[in-house]
XYZ file of C-alpha atoms in Angstrom:
159
model
C 3.832 21.661 -0.437
C 4.447 18.156 -1.739
C 4.918 16.849 1.798
C 1.281 16.213 2.670
C 0.320 12.589 1.951
C -2.930 11.719 0.203
C -3.916 9.609 3.183
C -3.029 9.433 6.838
C -4.226 6.166 8.295
C -3.702 4.011 11.334
C -3.464 0.295 11.816
C -6.086 -1.525 13.866
C -4.494 -3.784 16.423
C -3.552 -3.764 20.107
C -1.385 -0.740 19.237
C -2.524 1.609 16.480
C 0.353 2.821 14.349
C 0.541 5.653 11.837
C 0.600 4.886 8.097
C 1.121 7.424 5.319
C -0.420 6.765 1.911
C 0.348 8.347 -1.448
C -2.067 7.626 -4.302
C -1.201 8.177 -7.938
C -3.186 7.107 -11.020
C -3.864 3.538 -12.105
C -2.664 4.625 -15.544
C 0.743 5.761 -14.240
C 3.478 3.879 -16.069
C 5.656 1.796 -13.791
C 8.666 1.337 -16.053
C 10.318 3.296 -18.818
C 9.431 2.046 -22.285
C 12.976 1.252 -23.378
C 15.519 -1.034 -21.758
C 18.179 0.500 -19.553
C 20.411 -2.461 -20.335
C 19.594 -5.719 -22.100
C 16.647 -7.296 -20.238
C 16.518 -4.528 -17.626
C 14.008 -1.697 -17.406
C 14.320 1.281 -15.087
C 11.414 2.689 -13.082
C 9.465 5.407 -14.857
C 10.084 9.017 -13.866
C 6.605 9.063 -12.316
C 7.292 5.988 -10.164
C 10.744 7.090 -9.000
C 9.403 10.599 -8.340
C 6.502 9.220 -6.300
C 8.915 7.084 -4.249
C 11.075 10.160 -3.569
C 7.955 12.119 -2.583
C 6.913 9.396 -0.110
C 10.390 9.261 1.385
C 10.475 13.032 1.853
C 7.016 12.966 3.454
C 8.267 10.357 5.926
C 11.354 12.426 6.703
C 9.266 15.551 7.259
C 6.795 13.634 9.431
C 9.630 12.303 11.593
C 10.756 15.901 12.189
C 7.406 17.078 13.538
C 5.637 14.062 15.008
C 6.012 12.751 18.496
C 6.111 9.012 19.132
C 2.880 8.755 21.123
C -0.300 10.699 20.424
C -3.456 10.847 22.528
C -6.100 12.228 20.220
C -8.516 14.968 21.271
C -11.748 16.298 19.828
C -12.304 19.916 18.731
C -12.875 20.940 22.371
C -9.656 19.382 23.678
C -11.394 16.373 25.212
C -9.543 13.067 24.947
C -11.213 10.711 22.450
C -9.665 7.579 23.928
C -7.769 6.959 20.701
C -4.023 6.608 20.855
C -1.613 6.501 17.950
C 2.030 5.499 17.734
C 4.329 6.979 15.108
C 7.536 5.012 15.467
C 8.982 4.798 11.951
C 5.562 5.076 10.262
C 4.801 2.748 7.380
C 4.391 4.302 3.977
C 2.374 2.994 1.049
C 2.397 4.087 -2.573
C -0.577 3.018 -4.674
C 0.327 3.390 -8.337
C -0.150 1.864 -11.772
C -1.369 -1.577 -12.762
C 0.254 -4.942 -13.373
C -1.677 -5.004 -16.656
C 1.273 -2.963 -17.958
C 3.236 -6.228 -18.157
C 0.534 -8.163 -19.973
C 1.177 -8.640 -23.688
C -0.829 -10.495 -26.337
C 0.323 -13.982 -25.305
C 1.095 -13.614 -21.595
C 3.286 -11.629 -19.227
C 6.545 -9.951 -20.194
C 8.533 -11.666 -17.450
C 11.677 -9.517 -17.772
C 9.716 -6.263 -17.423
C 7.754 -7.632 -14.473
C 10.967 -8.834 -12.804
C 12.489 -5.365 -13.201
C 9.484 -3.740 -11.523
C 9.083 -6.317 -8.777
C 12.798 -6.309 -7.983
C 12.742 -2.519 -7.690
C 9.785 -2.379 -5.311
C 10.778 -5.341 -3.163
C 14.174 -3.818 -2.501
C 12.734 -0.527 -1.273
C 12.549 -0.120 2.472
C 9.938 2.623 2.201
C 7.391 3.039 0.699
C 5.676 -0.274 0.078
C 4.533 -0.127 -3.541
C 1.180 -1.646 -4.479
C -0.589 -1.433 -7.794
C -4.286 -0.607 -7.994
C -5.174 -4.096 -9.214
C -3.233 -5.738 -6.362
C -4.967 -3.512 -3.803
C -8.358 -4.284 -5.361
C -7.733 -8.033 -5.258
C -6.584 -7.881 -1.625
C -9.701 -5.945 -0.645
C -11.924 -8.336 -2.626
C -10.352 -11.340 -0.901
C -10.854 -9.804 2.547
C -14.493 -8.955 1.851
C -15.266 -12.376 0.382
C -13.376 -14.148 3.150
C -15.103 -12.187 5.913
C -18.515 -12.837 4.304
C -17.659 -16.540 4.210
C -16.585 -16.480 7.875
C -19.757 -14.620 8.865
C -21.889 -17.195 7.045
C -19.926 -20.063 8.624
C -20.299 -18.551 12.102
C -24.059 -18.056 11.644
C -24.410 -21.651 10.463
C -22.269 -22.941 13.319
C -24.330 -21.012 15.869
C -27.596 -22.400 14.432
C -26.352 -25.982 14.204
C -24.359 -26.091 17.435
C -25.575 -28.790 19.860
C -24.286 -26.726 22.800
């Protein structure tokens, strides 16, 4: 209980590696509402608890997983898929950067407190829902642009 991630994924490259994903709510607060010290805000209880949960999931996974996995179907037949689990990556999807937006811009000090916290974590990598959405949107738009460029290039190619 509490050690099963919301998502178990693998990378797609020459070697597929295990990734563990924990998903919270986009409405989860990232920082406490009051300053810890002047100009410094601490992570919210929900954020620090989610980080601890991810770290424990990684520790538990390291105890039971082997480094190299050859996947099999329900009948024990190899699927041809292989997965490596050497220090698996961990992602925490939580909250929104809109939390730092105020009437006339961004509260820089609050954002710096959050960004400094997450960038100094080794595991998990913390992404907000809006950041994940924008990354996905960029990839989709970029791949559509590349597909259109490749189709045009194939049609117009003198070779």
